[in-house]
mmCIF file with all atom_site columns, C-alpha atoms in Angstrom:
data_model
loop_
_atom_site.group_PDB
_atom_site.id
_atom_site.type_symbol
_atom_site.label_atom_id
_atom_site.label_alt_id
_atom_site.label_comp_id
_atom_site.label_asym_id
_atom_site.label_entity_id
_atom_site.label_seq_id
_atom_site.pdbx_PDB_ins_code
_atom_site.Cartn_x
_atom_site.Cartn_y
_atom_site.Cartn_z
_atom_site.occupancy
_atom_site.B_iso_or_equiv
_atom_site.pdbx_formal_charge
_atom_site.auth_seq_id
_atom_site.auth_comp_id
_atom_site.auth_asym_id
_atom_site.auth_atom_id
_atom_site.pdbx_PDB_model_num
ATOM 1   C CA . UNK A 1 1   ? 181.864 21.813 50.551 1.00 48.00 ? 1   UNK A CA 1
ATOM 2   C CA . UNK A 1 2   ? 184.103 24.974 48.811 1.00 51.00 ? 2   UNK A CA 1
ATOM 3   C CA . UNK A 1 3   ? 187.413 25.729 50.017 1.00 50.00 ? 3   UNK A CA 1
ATOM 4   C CA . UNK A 1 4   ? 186.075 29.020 51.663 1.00 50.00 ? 4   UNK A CA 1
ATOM 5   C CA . UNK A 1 5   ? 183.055 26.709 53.779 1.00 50.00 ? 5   UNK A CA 1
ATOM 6   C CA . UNK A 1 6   ? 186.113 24.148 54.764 1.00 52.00 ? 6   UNK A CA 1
ATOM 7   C CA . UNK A 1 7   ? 188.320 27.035 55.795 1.00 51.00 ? 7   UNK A CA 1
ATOM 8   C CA . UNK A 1 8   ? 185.746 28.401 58.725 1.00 50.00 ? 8   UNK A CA 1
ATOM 9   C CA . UNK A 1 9   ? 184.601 24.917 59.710 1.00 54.00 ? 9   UNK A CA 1
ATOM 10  C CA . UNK A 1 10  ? 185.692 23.280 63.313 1.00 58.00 ? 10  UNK A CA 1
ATOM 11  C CA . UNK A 1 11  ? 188.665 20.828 62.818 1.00 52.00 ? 11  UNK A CA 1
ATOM 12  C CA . UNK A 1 12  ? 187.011 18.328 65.498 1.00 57.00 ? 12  UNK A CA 1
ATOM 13  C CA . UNK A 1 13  ? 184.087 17.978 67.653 1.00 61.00 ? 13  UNK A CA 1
ATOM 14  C CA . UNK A 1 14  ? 184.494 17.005 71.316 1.00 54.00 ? 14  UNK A CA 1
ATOM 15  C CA . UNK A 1 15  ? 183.189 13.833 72.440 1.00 60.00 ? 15  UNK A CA 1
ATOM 16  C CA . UNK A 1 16  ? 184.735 14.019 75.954 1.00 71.00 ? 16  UNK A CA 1
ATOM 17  C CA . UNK A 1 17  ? 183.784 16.654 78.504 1.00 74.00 ? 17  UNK A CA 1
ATOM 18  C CA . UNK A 1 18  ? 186.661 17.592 79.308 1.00 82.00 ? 18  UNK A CA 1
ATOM 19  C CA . UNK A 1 19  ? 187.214 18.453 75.551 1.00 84.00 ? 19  UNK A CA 1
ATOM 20  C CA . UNK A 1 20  ? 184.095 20.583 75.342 1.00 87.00 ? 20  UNK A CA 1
ATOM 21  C CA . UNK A 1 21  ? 185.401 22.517 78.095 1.00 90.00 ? 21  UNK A CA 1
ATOM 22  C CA . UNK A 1 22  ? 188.483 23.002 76.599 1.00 91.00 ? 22  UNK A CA 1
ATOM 23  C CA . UNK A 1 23  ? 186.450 24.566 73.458 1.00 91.00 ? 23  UNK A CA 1
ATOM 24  C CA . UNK A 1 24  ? 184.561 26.486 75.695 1.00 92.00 ? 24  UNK A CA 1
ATOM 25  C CA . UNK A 1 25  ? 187.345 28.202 76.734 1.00 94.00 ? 25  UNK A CA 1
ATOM 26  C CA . UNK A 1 26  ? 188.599 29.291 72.991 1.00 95.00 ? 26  UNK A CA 1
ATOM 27  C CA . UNK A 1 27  ? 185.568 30.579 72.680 1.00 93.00 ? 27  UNK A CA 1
ATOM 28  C CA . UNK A 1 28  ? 185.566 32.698 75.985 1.00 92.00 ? 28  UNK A CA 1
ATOM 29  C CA . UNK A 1 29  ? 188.962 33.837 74.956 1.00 94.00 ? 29  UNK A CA 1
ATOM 30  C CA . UNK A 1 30  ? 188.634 34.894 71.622 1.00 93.00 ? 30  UNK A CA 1
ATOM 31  C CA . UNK A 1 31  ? 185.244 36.698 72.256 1.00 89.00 ? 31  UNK A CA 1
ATOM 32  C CA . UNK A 1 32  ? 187.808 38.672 75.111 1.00 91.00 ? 32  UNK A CA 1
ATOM 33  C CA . UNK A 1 33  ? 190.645 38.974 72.858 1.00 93.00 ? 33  UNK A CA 1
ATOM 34  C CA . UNK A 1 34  ? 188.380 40.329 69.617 1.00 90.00 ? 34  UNK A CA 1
ATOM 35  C CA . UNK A 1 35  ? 186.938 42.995 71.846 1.00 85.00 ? 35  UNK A CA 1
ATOM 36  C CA . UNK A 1 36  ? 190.143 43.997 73.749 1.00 87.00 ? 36  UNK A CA 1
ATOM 37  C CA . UNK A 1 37  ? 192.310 44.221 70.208 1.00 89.00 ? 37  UNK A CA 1
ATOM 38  C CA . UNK A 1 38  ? 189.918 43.916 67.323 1.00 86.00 ? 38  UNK A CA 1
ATOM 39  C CA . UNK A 1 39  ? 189.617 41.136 64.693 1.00 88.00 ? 39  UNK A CA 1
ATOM 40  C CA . UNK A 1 40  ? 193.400 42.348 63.274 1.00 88.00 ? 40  UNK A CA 1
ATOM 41  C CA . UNK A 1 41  ? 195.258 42.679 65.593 1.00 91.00 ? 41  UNK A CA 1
ATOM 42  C CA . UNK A 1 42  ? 193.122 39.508 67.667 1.00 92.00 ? 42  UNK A CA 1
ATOM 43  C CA . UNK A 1 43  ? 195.512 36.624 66.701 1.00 94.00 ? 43  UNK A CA 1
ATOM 44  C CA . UNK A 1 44  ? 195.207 32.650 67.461 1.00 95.00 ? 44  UNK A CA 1
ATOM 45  C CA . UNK A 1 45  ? 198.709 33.011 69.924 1.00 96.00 ? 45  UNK A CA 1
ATOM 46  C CA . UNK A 1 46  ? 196.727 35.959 71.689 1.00 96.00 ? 46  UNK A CA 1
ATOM 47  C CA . UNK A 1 47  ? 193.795 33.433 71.805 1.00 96.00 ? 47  UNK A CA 1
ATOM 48  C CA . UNK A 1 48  ? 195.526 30.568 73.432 1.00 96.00 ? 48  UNK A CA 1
ATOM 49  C CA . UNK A 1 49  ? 197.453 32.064 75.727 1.00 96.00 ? 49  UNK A CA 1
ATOM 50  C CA . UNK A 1 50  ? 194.767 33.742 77.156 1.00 96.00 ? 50  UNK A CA 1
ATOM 51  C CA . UNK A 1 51  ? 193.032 30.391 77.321 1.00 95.00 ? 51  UNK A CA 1
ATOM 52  C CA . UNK A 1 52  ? 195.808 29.067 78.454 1.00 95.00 ? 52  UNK A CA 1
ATOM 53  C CA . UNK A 1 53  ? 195.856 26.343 75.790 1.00 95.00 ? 53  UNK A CA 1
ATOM 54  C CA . UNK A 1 54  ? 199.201 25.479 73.717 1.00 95.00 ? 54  UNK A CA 1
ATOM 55  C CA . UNK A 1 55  ? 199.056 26.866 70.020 1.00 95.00 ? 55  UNK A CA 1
ATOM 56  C CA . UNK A 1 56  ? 198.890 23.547 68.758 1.00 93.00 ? 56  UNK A CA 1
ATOM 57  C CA . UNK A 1 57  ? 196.086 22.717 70.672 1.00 92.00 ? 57  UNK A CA 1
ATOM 58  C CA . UNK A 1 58  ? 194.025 25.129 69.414 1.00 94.00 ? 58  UNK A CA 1
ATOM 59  C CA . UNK A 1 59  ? 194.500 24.139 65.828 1.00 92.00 ? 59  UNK A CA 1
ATOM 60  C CA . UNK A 1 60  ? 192.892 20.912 66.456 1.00 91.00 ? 60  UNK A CA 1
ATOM 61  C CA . UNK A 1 61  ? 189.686 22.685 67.114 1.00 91.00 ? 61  UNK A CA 1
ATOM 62  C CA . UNK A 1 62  ? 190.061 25.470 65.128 1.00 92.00 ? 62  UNK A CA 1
ATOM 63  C CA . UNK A 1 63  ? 191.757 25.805 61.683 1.00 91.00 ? 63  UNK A CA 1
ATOM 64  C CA . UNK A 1 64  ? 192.133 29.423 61.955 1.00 91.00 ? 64  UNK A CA 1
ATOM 65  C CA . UNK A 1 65  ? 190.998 32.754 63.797 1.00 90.00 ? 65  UNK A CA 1
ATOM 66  C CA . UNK A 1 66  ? 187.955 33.045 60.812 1.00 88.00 ? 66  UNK A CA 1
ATOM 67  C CA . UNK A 1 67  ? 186.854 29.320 61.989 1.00 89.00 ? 67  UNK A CA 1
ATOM 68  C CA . UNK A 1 68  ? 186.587 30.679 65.321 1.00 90.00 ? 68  UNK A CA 1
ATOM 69  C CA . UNK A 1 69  ? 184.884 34.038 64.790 1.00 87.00 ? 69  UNK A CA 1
ATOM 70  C CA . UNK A 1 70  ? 182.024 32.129 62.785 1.00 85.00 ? 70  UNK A CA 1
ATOM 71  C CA . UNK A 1 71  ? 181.582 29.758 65.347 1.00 87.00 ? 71  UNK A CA 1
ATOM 72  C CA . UNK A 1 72  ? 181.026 32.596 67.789 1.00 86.00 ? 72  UNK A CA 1
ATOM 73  C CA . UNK A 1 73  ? 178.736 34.332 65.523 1.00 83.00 ? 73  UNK A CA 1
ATOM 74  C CA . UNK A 1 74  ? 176.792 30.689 64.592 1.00 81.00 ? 74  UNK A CA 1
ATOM 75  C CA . UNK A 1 75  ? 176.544 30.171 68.725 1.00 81.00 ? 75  UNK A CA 1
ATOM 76  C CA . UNK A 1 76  ? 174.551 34.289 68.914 1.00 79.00 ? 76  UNK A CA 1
ATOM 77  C CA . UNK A 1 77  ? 172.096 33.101 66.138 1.00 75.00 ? 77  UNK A CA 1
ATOM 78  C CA . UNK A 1 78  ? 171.393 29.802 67.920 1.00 73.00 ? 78  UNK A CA 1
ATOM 79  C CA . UNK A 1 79  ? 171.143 31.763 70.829 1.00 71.00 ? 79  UNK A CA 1
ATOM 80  C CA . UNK A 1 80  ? 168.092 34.338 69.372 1.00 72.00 ? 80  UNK A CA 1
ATOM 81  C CA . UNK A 1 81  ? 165.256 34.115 71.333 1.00 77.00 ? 81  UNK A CA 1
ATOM 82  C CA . UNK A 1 82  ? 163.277 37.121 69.515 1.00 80.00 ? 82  UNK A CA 1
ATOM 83  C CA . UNK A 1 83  ? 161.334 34.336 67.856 1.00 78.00 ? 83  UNK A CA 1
ATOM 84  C CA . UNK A 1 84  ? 160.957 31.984 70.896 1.00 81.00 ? 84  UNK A CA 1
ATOM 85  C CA . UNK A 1 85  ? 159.433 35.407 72.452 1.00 85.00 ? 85  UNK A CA 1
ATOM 86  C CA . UNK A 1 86  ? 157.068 35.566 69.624 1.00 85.00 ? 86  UNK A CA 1
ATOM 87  C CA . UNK A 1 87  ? 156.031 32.000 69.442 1.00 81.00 ? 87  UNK A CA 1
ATOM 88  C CA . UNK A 1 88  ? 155.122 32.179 72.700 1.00 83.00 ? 88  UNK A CA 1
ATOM 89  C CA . UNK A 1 89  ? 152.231 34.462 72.031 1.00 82.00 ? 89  UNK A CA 1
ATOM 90  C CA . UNK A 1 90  ? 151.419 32.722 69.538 1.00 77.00 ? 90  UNK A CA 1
ATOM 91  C CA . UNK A 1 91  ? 151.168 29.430 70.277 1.00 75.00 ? 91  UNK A CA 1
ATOM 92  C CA . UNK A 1 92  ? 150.626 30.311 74.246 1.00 61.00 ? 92  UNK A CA 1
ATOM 93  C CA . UNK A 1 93  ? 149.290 32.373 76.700 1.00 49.00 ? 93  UNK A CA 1
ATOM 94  C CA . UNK A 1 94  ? 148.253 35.182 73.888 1.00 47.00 ? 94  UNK A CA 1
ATOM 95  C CA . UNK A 1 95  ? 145.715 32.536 72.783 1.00 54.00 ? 95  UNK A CA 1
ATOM 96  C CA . UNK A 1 96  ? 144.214 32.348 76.536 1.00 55.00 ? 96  UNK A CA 1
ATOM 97  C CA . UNK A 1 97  ? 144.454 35.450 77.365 1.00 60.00 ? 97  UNK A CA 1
ATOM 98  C CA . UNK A 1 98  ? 145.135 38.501 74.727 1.00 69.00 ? 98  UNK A CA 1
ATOM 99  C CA . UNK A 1 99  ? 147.746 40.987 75.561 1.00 84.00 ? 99  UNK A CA 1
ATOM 100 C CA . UNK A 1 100 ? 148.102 44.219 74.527 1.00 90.00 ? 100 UNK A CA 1
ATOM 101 C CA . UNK A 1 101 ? 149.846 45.254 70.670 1.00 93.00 ? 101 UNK A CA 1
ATOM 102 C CA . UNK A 1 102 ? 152.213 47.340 72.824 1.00 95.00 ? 102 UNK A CA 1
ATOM 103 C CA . UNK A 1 103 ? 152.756 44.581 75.564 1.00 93.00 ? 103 UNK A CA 1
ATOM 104 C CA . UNK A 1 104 ? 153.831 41.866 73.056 1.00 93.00 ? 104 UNK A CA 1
ATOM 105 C CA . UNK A 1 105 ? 155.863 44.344 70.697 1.00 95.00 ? 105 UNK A CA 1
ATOM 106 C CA . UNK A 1 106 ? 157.517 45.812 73.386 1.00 95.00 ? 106 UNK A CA 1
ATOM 107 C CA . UNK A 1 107 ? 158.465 42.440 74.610 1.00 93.00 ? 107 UNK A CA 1
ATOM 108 C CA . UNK A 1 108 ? 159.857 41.540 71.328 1.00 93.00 ? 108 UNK A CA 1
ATOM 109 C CA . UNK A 1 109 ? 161.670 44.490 71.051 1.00 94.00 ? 109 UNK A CA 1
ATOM 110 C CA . UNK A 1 110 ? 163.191 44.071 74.705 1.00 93.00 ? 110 UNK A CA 1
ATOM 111 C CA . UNK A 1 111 ? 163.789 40.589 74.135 1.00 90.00 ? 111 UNK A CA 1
ATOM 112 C CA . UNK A 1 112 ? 165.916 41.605 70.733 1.00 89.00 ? 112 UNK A CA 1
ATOM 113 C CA . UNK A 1 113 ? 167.650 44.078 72.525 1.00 90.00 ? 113 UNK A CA 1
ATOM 114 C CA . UNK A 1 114 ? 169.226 41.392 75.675 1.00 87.00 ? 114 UNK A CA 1
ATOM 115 C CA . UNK A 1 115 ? 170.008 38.982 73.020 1.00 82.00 ? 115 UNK A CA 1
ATOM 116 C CA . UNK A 1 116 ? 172.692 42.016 71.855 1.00 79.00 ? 116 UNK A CA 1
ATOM 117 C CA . UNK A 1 117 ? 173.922 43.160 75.360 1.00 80.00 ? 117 UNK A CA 1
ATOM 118 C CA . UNK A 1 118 ? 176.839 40.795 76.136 1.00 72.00 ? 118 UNK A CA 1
ATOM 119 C CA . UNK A 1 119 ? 179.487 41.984 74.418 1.00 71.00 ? 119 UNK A CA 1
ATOM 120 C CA . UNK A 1 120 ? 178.552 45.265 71.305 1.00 73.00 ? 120 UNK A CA 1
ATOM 121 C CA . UNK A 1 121 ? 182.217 45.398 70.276 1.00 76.00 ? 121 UNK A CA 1
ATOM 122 C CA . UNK A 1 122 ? 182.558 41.413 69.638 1.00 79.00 ? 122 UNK A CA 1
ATOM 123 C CA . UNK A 1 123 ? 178.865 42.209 68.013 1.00 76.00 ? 123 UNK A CA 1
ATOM 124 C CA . UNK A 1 124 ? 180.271 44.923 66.135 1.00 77.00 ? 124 UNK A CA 1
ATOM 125 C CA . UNK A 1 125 ? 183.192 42.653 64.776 1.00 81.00 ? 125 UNK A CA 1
ATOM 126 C CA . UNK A 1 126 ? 180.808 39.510 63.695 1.00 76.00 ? 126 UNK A CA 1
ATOM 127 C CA . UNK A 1 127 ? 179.133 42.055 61.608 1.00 73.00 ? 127 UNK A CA 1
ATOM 128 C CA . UNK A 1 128 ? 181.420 43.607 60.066 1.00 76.00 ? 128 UNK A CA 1
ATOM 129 C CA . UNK A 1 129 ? 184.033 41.004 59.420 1.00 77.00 ? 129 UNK A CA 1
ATOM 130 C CA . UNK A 1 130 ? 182.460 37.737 60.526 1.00 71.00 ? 130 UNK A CA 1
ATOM 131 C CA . UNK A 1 131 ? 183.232 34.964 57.755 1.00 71.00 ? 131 UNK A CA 1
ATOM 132 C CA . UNK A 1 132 ? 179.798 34.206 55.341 1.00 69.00 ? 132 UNK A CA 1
ATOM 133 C CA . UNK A 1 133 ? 179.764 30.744 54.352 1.00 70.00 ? 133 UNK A CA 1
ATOM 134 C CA . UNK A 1 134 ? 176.827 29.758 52.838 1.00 73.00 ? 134 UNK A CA 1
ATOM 135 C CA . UNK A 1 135 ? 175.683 27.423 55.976 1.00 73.00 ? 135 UNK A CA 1
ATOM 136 C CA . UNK A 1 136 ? 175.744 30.703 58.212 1.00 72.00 ? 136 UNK A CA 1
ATOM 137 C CA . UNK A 1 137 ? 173.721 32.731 55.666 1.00 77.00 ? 137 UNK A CA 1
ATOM 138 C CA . UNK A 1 138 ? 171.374 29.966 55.403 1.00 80.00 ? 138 UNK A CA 1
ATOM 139 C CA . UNK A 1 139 ? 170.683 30.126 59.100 1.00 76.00 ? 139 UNK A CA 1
ATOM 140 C CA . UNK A 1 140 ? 170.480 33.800 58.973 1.00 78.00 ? 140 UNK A CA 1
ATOM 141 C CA . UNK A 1 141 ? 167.981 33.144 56.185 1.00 84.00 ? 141 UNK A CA 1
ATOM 142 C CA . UNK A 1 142 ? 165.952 30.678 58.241 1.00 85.00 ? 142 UNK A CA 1
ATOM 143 C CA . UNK A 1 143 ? 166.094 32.650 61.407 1.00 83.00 ? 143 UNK A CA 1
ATOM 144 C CA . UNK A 1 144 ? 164.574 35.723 59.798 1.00 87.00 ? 144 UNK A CA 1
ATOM 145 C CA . UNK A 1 145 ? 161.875 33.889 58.459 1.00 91.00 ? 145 UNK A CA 1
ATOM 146 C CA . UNK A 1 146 ? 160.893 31.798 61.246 1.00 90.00 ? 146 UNK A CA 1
ATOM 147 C CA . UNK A 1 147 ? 160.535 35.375 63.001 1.00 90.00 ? 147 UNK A CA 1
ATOM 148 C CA . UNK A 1 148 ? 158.776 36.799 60.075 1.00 94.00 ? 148 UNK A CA 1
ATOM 149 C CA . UNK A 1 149 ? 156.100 34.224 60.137 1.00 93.00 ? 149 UNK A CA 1
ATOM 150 C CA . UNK A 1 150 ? 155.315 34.016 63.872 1.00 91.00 ? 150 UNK A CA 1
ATOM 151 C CA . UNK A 1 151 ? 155.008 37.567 63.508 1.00 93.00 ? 151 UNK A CA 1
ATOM 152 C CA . UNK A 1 152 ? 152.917 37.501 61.022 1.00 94.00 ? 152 UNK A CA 1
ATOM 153 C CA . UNK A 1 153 ? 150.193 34.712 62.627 1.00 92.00 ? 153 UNK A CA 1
ATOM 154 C CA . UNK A 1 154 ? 149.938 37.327 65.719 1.00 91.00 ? 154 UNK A CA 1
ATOM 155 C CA . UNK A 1 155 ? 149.024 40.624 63.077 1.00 93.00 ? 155 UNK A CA 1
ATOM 156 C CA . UNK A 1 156 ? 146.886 38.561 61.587 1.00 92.00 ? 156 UNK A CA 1
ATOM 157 C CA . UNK A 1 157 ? 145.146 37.294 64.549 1.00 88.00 ? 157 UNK A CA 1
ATOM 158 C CA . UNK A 1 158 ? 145.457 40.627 67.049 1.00 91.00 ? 158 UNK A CA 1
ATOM 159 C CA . UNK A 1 159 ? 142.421 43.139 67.289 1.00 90.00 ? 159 UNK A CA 1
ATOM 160 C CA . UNK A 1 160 ? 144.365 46.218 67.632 1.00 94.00 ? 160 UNK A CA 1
ATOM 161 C CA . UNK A 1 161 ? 146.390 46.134 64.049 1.00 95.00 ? 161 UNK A CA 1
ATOM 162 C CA . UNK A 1 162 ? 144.817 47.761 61.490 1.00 96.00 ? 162 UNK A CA 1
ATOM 163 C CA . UNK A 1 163 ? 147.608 48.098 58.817 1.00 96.00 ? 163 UNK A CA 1
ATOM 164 C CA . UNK A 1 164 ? 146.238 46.433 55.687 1.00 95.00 ? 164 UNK A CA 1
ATOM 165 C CA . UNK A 1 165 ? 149.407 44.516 54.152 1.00 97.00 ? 165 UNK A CA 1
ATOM 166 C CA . UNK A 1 166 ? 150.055 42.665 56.965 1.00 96.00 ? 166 UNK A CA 1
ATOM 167 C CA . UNK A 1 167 ? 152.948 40.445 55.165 1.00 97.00 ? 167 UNK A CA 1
ATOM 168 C CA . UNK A 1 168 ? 154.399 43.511 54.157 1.00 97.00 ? 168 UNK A CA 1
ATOM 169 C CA . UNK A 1 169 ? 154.154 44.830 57.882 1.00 97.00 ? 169 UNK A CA 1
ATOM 170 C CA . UNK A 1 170 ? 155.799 41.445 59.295 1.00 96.00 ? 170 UNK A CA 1
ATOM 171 C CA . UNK A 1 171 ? 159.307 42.213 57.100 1.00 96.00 ? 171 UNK A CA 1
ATOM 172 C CA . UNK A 1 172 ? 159.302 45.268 57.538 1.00 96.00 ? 172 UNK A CA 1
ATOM 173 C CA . UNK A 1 173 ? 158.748 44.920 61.862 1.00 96.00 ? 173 UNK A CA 1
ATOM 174 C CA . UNK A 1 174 ? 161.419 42.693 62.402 1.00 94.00 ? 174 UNK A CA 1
ATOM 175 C CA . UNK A 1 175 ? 163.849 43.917 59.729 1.00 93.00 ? 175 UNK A CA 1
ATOM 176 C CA . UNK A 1 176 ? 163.471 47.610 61.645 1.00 94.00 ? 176 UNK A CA 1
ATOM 177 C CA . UNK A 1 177 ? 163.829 45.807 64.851 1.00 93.00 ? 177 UNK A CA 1
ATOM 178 C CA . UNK A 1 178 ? 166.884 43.686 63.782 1.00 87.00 ? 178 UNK A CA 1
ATOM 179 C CA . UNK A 1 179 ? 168.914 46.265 61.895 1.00 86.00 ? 179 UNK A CA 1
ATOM 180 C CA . UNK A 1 180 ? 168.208 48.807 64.642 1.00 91.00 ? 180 UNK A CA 1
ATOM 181 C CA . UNK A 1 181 ? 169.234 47.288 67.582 1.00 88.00 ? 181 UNK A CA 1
ATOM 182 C CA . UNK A 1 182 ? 172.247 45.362 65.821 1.00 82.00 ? 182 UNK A CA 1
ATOM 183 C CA . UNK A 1 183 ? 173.286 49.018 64.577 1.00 83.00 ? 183 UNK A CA 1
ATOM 184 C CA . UNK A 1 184 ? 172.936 51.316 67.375 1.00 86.00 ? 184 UNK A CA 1
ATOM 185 C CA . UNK A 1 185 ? 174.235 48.944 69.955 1.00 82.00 ? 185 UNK A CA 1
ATOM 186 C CA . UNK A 1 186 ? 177.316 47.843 68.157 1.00 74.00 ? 186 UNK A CA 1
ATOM 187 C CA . UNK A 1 187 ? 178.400 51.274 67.237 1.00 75.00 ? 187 UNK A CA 1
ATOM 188 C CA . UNK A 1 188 ? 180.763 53.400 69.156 1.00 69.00 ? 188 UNK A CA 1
ATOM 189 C CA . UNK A 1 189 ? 178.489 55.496 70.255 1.00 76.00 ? 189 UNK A CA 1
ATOM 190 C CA . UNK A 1 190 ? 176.393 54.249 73.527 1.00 76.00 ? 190 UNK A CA 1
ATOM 191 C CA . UNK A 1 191 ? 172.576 54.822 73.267 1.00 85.00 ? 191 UNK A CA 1
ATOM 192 C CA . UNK A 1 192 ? 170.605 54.667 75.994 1.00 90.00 ? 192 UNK A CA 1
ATOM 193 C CA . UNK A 1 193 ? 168.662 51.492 75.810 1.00 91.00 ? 193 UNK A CA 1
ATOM 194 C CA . UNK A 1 194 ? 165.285 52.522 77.848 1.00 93.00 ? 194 UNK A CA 1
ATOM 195 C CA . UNK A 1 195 ? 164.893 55.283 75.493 1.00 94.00 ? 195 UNK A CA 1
ATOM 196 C CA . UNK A 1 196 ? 165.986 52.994 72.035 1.00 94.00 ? 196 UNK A CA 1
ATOM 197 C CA . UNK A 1 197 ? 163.241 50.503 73.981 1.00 95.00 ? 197 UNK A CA 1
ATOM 198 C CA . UNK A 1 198 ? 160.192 52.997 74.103 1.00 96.00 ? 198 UNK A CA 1
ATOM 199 C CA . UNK A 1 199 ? 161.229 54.843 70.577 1.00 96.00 ? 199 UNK A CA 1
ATOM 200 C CA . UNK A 1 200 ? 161.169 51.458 68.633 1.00 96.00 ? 200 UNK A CA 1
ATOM 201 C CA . UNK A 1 201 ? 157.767 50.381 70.177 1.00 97.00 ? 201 UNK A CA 1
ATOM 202 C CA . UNK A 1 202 ? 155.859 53.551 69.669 1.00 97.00 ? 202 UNK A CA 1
ATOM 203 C CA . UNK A 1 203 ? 156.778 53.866 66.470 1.00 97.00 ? 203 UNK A CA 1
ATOM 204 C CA . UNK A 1 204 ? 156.218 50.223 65.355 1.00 97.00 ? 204 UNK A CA 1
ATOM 205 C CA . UNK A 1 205 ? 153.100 50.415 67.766 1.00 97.00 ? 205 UNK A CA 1
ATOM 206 C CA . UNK A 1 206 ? 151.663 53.302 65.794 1.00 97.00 ? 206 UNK A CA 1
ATOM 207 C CA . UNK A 1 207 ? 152.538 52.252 62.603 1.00 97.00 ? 207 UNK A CA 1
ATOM 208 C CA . UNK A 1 208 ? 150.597 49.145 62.929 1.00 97.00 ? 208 UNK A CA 1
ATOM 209 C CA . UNK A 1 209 ? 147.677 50.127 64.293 1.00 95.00 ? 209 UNK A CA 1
ATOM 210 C CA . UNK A 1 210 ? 147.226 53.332 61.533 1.00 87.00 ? 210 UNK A CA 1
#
């Protein structure tokens, strides 16, 4: 493990509950304190307090404010259920019963779209200043691909597409998707989400059935 990995990991895992809740509530209170003050200005004092841990405490979960934000940003990739949403057509009722391209890409895109609603300034922050260890880029990795292939069994298997490289069409679907919805949602700017919804599925709609 580098010096940078060791610097973001947890000092201790909880074995009691009442020390899992106690991590919990970090967590909680940085997530608050990140998107009430920014990742600068969001400091492990600010953290406890608002907690209402001691400093010390703190520090014998978390080294450091960076240990924390990656944790938070490991706990939203474990938490993506665009894939679970496509597995389940796969594997499934889509089997039994097709649905439509639009129904199950629209569904995707919905699902992608909740899975980035809690919180777009904390969103904003693990994007743009979230520590990269190589453990967290390896689940990135592995998350994108999972998606990629389960994606790619349901072009391959649906009626309706008719775009000829379908591998091709799998990256580039949930790449779009991804980079999208992480983008427009975690920038200043609101976007109205119904609209960002239909947009995204006509034009990945159209594109794969040309």
């Amino acid at each position: 493990m580098t010096s940078d990995q060791r610097r973001i990991q947890p000092r201790k895992q909880p074995r009691q509950v009442r020390a899992e809740l106690t991590r919990q509530r970090i967590l909680a209170a940085a997530a608050h304190i990140f998107a009430e003050y920014g990742y600068a200005a969001g400091t492990t004092n600010r953290i406890a307090e608002r907690a209402h841990v001691s400093i010390g405490s703190l520090y014998q979960y978390y080294p450091n404010k960076d240990a924390i934000l990656a944790e938070l940003l490991t706990r939203h990739l474990d938490g993506d259920r665009g894939t679970a949403t496509l597995r389940r057509y796969k594997e499934g009722r889509y089997k039994e019963s097709p649905e439509s391209l639009e129904t199950i890409i629209r569904d995707f895109v919905r699902t992608v779209i909740d899975n980035h609603l809690d919180d777009p300034q904390l969103l904003r922050i693990m994007i743009e200043q979230a520590p990269r260890s190589g453990e967290i880029l390896e689940r990135v990795t592995r998350v994108k691909w999972e998606m990629i292939d389960d994606l790619l069994d349901l072009l391959n298997a649906h009626p309706e597409v008719r775009v000829q490289d379908k591998d091709t069409a799998a990256r580039l679907v949930t790449s779009t998707v991804e980079l999208t919805v992480h983008q427009l949602i975690a920038a200043p700017d609101s976007i109205d989400l119904k609209r960002l919804e239909n947009e995204l599925v006509a034009m990945i709609t159209g594109y794969l059935r040309a």
